[in-house]
Coordinates of C-alpha atoms in Angstrom, one line a residue:
X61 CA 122.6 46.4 53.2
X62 CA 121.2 46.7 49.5
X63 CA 122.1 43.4 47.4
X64 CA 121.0 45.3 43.9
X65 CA 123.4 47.6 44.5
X66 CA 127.2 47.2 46.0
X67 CA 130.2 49.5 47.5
X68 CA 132.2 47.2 46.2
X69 CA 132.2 43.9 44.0
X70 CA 134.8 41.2 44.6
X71 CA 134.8 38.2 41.8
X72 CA 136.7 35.0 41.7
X73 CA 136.2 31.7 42.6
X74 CA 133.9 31.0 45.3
X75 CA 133.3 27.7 47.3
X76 CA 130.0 26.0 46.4
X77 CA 127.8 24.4 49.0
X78 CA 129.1 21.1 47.5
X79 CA 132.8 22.2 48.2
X80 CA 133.7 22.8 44.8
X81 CA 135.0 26.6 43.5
X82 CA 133.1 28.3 41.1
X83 CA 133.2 31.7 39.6
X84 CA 131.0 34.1 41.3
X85 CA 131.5 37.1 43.0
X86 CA 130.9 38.8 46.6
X87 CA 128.5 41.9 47.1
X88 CA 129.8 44.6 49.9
X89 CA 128.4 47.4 51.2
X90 CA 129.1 49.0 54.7
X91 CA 132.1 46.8 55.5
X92 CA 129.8 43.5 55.3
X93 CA 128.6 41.3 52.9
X94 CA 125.8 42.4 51.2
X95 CA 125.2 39.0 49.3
X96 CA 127.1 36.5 46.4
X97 CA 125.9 36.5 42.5
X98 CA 126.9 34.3 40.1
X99 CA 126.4 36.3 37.3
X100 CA 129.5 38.6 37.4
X101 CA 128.5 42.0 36.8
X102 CA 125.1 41.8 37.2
X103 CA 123.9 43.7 40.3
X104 CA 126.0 47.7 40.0
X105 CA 128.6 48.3 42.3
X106 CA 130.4 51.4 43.0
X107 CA 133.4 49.5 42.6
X108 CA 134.5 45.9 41.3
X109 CA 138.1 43.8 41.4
X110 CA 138.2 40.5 39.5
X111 CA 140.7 38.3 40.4
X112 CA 139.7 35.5 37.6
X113 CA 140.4 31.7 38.6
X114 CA 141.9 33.1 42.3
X115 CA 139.8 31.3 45.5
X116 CA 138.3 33.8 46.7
X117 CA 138.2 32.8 50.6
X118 CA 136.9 34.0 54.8
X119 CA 139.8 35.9 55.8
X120 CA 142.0 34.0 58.6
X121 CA 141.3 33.3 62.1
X122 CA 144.2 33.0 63.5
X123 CA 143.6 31.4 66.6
X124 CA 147.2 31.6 68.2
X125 CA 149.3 34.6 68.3
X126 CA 152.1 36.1 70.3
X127 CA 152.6 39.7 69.3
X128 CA 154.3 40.6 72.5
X129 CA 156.1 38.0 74.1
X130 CA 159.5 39.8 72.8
X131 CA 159.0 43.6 72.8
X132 CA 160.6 44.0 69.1
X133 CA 157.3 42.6 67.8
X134 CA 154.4 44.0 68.6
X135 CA 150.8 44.2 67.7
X136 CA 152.0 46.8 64.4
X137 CA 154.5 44.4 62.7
X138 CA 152.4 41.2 63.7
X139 CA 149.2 42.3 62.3
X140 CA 151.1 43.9 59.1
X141 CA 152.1 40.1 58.3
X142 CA 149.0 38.9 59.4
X143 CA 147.6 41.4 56.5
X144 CA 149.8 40.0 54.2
X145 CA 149.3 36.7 54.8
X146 CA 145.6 36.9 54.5
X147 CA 144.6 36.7 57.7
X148 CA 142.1 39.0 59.1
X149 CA 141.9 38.6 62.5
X150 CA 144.2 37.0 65.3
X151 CA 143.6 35.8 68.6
X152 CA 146.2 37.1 70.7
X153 CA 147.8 35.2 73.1
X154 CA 147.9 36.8 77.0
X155 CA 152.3 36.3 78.0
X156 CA 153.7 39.3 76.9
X157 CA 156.7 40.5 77.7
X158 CA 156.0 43.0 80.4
X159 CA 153.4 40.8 82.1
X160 CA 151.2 38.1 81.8
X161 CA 147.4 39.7 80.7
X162 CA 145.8 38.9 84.2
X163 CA 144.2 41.7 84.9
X164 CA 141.5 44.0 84.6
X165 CA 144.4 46.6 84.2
X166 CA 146.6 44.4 81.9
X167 CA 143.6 43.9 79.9
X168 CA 142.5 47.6 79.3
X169 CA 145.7 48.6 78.3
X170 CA 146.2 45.9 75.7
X171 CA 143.0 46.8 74.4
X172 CA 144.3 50.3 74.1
X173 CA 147.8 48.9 72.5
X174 CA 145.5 46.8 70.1
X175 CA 142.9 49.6 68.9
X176 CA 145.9 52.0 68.1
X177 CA 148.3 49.8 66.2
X178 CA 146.4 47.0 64.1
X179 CA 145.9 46.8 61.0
X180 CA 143.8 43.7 60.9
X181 CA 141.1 43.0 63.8
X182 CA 142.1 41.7 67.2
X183 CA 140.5 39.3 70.1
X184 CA 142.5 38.8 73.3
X185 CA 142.8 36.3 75.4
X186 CA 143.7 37.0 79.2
X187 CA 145.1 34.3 81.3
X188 CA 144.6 33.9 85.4
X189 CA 147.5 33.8 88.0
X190 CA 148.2 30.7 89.5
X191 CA 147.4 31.0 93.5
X192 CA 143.6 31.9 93.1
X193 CA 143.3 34.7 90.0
X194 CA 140.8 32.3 88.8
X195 CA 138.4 34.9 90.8
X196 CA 139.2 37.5 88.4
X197 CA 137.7 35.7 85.3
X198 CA 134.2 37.1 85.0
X199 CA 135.7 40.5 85.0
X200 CA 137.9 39.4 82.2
X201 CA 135.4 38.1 80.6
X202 CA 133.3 41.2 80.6
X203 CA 135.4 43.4 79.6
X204 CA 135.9 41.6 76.4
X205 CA 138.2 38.8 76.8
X206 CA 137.2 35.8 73.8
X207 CA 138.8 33.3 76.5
X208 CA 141.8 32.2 78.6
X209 CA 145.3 30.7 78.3
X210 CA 146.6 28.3 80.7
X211 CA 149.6 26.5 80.6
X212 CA 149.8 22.4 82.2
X213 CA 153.8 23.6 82.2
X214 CA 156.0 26.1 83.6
X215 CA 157.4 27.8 80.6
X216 CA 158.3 30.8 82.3
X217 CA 157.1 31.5 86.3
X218 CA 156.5 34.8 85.9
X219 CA 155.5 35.6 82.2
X220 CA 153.7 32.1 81.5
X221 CA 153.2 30.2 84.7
X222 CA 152.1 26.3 85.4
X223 CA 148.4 26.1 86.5
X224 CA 148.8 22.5 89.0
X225 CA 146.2 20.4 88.6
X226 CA 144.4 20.8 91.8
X227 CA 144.3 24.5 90.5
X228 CA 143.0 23.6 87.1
X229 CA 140.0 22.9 88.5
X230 CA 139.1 25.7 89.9
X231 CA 140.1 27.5 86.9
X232 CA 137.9 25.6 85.0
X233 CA 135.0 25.8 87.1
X234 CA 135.6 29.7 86.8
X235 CA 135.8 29.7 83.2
X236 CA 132.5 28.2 82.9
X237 CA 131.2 30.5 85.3
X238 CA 132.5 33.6 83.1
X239 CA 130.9 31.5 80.0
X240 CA 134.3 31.4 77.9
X241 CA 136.6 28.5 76.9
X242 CA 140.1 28.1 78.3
X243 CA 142.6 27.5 76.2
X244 CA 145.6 24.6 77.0
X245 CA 149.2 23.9 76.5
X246 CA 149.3 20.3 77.5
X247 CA 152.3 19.0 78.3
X248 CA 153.4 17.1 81.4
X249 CA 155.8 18.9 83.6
X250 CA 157.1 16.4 85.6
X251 CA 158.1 14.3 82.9
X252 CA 159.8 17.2 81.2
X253 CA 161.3 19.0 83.6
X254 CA 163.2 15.5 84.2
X255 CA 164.0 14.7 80.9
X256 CA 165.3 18.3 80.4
X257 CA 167.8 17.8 83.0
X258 CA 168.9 14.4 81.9
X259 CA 169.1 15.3 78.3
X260 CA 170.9 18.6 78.7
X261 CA 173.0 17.0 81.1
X262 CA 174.3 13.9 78.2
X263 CA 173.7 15.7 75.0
X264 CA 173.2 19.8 74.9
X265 CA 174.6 20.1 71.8
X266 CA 172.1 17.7 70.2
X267 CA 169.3 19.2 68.5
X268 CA 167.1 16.1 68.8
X269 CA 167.5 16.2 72.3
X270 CA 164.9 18.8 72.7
X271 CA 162.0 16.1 71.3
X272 CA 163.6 13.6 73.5
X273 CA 163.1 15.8 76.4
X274 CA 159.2 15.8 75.4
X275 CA 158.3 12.5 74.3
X276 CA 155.0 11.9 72.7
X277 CA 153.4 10.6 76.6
X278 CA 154.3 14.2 78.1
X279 CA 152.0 15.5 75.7
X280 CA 149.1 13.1 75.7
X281 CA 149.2 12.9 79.7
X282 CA 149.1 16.5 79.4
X283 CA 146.2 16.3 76.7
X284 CA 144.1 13.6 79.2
X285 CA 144.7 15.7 82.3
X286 CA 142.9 19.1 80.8
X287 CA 140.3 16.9 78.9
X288 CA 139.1 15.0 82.2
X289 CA 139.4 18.1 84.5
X290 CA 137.3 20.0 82.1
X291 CA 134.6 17.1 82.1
X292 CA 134.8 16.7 85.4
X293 CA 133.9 20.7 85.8
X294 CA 131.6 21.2 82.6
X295 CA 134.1 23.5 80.4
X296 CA 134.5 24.3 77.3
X297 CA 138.0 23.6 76.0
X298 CA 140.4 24.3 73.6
X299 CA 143.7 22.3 72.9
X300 CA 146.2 24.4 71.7
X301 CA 149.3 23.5 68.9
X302 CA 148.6 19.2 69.3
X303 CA 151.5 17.6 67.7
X304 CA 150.3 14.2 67.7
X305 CA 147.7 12.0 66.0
X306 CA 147.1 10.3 69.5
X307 CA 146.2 13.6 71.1
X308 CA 143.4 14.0 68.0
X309 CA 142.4 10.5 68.5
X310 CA 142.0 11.4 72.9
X311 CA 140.5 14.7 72.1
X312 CA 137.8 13.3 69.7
X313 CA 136.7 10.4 72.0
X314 CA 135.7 13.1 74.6
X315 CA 134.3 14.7 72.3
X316 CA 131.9 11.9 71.5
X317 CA 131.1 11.5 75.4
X318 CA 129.5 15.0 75.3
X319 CA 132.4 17.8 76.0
X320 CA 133.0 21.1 74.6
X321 CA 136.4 20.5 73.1
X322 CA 138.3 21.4 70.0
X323 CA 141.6 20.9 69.2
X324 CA 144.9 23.5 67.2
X325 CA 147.3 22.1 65.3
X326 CA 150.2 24.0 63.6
X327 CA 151.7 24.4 59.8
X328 CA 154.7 23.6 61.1
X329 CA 153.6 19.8 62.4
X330 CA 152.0 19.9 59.3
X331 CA 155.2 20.9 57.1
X332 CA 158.2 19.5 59.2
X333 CA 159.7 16.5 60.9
X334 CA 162.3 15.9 63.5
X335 CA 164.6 15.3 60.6
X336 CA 164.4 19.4 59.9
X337 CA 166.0 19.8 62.7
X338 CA 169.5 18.6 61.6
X339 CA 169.8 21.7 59.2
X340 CA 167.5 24.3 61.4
X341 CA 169.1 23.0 65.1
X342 CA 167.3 25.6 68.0
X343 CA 165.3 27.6 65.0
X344 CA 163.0 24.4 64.7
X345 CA 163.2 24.2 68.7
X346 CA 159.2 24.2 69.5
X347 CA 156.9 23.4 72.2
X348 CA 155.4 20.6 71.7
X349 CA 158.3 19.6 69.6
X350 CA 158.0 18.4 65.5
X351 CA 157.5 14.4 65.6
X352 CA 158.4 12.2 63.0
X353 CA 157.3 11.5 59.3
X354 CA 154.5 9.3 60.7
X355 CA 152.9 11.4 62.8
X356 CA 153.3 14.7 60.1
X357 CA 151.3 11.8 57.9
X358 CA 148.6 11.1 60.6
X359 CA 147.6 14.8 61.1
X360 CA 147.2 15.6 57.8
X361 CA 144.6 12.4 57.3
X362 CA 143.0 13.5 60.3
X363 CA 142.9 16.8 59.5
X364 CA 141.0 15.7 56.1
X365 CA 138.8 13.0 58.1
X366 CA 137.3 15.9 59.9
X367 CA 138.7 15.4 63.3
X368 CA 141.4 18.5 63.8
X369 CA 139.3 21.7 64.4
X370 CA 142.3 24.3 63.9
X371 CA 145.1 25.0 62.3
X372 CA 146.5 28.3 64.3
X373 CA 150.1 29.7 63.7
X374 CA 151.6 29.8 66.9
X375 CA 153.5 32.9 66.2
X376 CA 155.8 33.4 68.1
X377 CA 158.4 35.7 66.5
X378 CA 161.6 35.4 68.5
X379 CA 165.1 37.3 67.0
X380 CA 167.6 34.8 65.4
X381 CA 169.8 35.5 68.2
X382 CA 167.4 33.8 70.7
X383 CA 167.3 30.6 68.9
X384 CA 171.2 30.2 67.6
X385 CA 172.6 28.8 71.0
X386 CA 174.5 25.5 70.3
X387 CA 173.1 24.3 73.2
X388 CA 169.5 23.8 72.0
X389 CA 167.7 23.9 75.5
X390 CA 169.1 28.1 76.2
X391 CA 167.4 28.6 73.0
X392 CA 163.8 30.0 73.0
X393 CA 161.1 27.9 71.7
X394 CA 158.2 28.8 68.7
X395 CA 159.0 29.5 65.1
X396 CA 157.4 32.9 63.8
X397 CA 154.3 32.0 61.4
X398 CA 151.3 34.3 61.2
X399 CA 152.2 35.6 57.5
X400 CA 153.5 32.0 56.3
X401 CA 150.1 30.5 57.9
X402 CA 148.2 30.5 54.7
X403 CA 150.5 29.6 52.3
X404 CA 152.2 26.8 54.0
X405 CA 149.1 25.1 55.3
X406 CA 147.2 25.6 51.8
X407 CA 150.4 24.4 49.6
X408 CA 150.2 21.3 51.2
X409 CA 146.5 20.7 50.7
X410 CA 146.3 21.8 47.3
X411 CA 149.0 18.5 47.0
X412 CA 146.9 16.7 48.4
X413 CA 143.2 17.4 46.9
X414 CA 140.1 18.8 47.2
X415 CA 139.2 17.2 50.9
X416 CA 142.2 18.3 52.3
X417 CA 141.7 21.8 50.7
X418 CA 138.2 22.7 51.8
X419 CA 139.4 21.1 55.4
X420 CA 142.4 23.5 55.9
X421 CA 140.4 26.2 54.5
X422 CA 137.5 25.2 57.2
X423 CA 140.5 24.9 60.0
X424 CA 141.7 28.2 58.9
X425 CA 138.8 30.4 58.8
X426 CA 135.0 29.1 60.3
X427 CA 136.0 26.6 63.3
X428 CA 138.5 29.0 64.5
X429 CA 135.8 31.9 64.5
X430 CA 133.3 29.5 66.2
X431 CA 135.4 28.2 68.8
X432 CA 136.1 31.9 70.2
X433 CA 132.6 33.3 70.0
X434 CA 133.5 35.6 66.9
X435 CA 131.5 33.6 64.2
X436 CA 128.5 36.4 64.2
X437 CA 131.2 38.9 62.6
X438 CA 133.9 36.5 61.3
X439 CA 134.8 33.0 59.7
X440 CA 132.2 33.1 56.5
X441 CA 131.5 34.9 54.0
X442 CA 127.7 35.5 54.9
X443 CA 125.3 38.1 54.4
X444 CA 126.0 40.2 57.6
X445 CA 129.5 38.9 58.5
X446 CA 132.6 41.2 57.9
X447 CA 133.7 41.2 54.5
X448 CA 136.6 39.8 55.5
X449 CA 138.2 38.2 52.4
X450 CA 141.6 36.5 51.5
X451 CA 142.5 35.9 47.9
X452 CA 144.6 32.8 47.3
X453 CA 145.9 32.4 43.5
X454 CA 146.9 28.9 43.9
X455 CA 148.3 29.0 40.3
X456 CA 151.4 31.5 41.0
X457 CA 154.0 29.8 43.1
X458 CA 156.0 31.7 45.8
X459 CA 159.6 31.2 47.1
X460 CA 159.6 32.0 50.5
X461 CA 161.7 34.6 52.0
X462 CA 162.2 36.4 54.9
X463 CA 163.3 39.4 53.1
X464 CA 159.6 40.2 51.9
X465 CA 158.1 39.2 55.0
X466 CA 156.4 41.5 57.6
X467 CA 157.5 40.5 61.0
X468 CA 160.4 41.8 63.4
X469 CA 161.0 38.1 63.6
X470 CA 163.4 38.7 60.7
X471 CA 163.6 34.8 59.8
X472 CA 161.3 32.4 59.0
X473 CA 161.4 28.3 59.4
X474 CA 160.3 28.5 55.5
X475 CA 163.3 30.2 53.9
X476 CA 164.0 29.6 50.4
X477 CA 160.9 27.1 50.8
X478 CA 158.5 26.4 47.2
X479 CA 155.1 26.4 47.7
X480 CA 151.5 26.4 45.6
X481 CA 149.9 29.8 45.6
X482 CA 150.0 33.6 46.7
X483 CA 147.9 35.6 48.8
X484 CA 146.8 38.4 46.1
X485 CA 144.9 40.6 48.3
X486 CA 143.5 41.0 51.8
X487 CA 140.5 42.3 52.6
X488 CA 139.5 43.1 56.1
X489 CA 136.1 45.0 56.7
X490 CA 135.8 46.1 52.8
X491 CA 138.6 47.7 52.9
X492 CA 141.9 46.3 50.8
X493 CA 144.7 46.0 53.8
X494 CA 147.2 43.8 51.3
X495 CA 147.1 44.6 47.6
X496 CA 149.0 41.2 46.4
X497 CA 152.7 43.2 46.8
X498 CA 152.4 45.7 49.4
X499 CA 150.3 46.7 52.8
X500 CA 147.4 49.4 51.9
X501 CA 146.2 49.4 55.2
X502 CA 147.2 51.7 58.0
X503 CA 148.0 51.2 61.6
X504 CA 144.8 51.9 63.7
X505 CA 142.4 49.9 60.8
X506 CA 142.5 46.9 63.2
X507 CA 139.6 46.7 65.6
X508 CA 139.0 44.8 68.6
X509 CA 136.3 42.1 68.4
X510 CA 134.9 41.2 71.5
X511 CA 132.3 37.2 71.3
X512 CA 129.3 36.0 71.4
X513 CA 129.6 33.6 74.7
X514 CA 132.5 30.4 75.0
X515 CA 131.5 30.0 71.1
X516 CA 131.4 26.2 70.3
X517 CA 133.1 23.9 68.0
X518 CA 132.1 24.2 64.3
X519 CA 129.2 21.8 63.5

């Protein structure tokens, strides 16, 4: 890479090393950044694009995914919307419709799937069958898997299985082994499991009675029952789609006693309460659920204190016809996201100020890329990384509609929804894969990245 002379010059305004946003512009040659003047114009480039007092930002990490848990997705439309949401590369979840990701097999052809559709980079996550497929995870791991999925509850016993807690530790003990993280959806299924049944059995009809049905101890039981086991077995650890400040609090005191743990949260506990749930009914039915105005509060002041790692997506693009049952427990659960990830969690910082802006931006882009192993390619705008790059004009305000949006999904939690800021282009690699109104990437463009180790959090 030659930083007198550039494929490509990108200016705007670029973070500062003390977090403030400055003009300046990115030099790019080869796919990667080449290096970062501020003296616009100075060093020749083949090609420049100014996008004047625009942020010029990492592209996403988006560190939670589900491209093919329903089959009218799939990796095409839910890395289009990734595109034009800024986000460069997802981390894709391993439940998909025709069969959880557990083996070497499974894992192959996803990569195949993955490599032929993209149009934004990829990292997969496999997952291990309950009743010993924990054996199977340095395989996985070698052929390129940034990590595994493991679920506390029993969403589904054949797509997305429980993992009982005896077994947990052997899956954590094997994770370790295979030098990856796993990832966790921590939720108590005893306590759930009962409350489903008494609350679908009183109130069906109910929206509420879905958060009911998880109260805020089914979650941090679930939360203290992966963080000891993994401390207990020396494993890295990931906490996916928290919905409480408790949990934060719980995962950051084990993170001060020495473990390897980081912690997702979602735009939409980040956006929504409970009290959306009147209008929206199953379409805001989630797992964990949306909590209350106080705990929406919490998040976000943790979130700027330091102490959430992540914000991820969750996509999880279900049809409108799997989430408009009256009865609110034979809907599907997960809100589709990956396009709306930027602009919802952004809009909210911007409202609040600069720490909350440079936090999000942080939880959106480096931590993610250093918790799966990917931060030698992705998360920063470095000399060497990707020139992965999302534009965010946070001076043009969007309406949010499903109409213009890029997902199968074909609704959005956000509809008619005001918020601060566009995504004006997407870069992934060098190359321009969202132009501000339209996708100039192809299928195909999408690579998949494979880590560096378990990664670590973000220090």
């Amino acid at each position: 890479m030659d930083a007198n002379h550039a494929d490509l010059a990108v200016a705007g305004r670029l973070r500062t090393a003390s977090g403030a946003y400055e003009r300046g512009e990115l030099l790019i040659s080869g796919g990667r950044i080449a290096g970062r003047s501020a003296d616009i114009g100075r060093v020749p480039a083949a090609a420049r694009m100014d996008f004047g007092a625009a942020l010029v930002l990492p592209g996403l990490v988006d560190a939670h995914v589900h491209s093919l848990s329903h089959p009218g997705e799939g990796i095409a439309a839910a890395t289009a919307a990734a595109a034009a949401g800024g986000v460069t590369t997802i981390v894709e979840m391993p439940f998909d419709a025709d069969g959880p990701v557990n083996t070497p097999d499974r894992l192959r052809r996803k990569r195949d799937r993955a490599e032929e559709a993209a149009h934004v980079d990829v990292a997969l996550l496999a997952t291990l069958a309950p009743g010993g497929g924990w054996r199977a995870a340095e395989e996985l791991a070698g052929l390129g898997a940034c990590g595994f999925k493991a679920s506390l509850f029993d969403t589904d016993p054949v797509r997305f299985p429980r993992i009982d807690d005896a077994e947990l530790l052997e899956v954590l003990a094997a994770v370790a082994g295979a030098d990856r993280v796993l990832c966790v959806h921590a939720e108590n299924n005893e306590i759930v499991k009962s409350l489903i049944g008494r609350e679908r059995a009183a109130a069906p009809d109910d929206p509420r009675a879905h958060g009911r049905s998880r109260p805020p101890v089914s979650e941090t039981l679930g939360v203290l029952t992966a963080l000891e086991s993994a401390l207990d077995r020396g494993a890295s650890l990931h906490l996916c789609h928290l919905s409480l400040p408790r949990s934060v609090d719980l995962v950051r005191y084990y993170a001060e006693q020495g473990l390897d743990v980081t912690l997702e949260t979602c735009p939409h506990y980040l956006a929504c309460t409970e009290d959306d749930m009147a209008a929206q009914r199953g379409r805001l039915k989630i797992n964990p659920p949306l909590r209350d105005e106080r705990a929406r509060e919490g998040l976000w002041r943790r979130l700027e204190a330091g102490a959430v790692d992540i914000i991820g997506s969750d996509h999880a693009p279900w049809p409108a016809r799997f989430k408009d049952h009256e009865d609110v427990f034979a809907n599907h659960s997960g809100v589709p996201g990956v396009e709306t990830l930027l602009p919802i969690a952004l809009s909210g910082a911007l409202e609040r100020g600069p720490d909350a802006l440079n936090a999000a931006v942080d939880a959106l882009t480096r931590a993610p890329a250093h918790r799966f192993g990917l931060a030698h390619r992705k998360g920063a705008l470095e000399v060497g990384r990707d020139a992965d790059i999302a534009v965010f004009d946070p001076a043009a305000d969007t309406v949010l509609r499903a109409a213009a949006m890029h997902s199968n999904a074909g609704w959005t939690p956000y509809e008619g929804r005001r918020v601060r800021g566009r995504v004006a282009a997407t870069l992934s690699r060098g190359a321009v894969v969202w132009d501000g109104d339209k996708l100039a990437g192809a299928r195909g463009h999408g690579h998949v990245i494979e880590p560096q180790g378990a990664g670590r959090r973000a220090g």
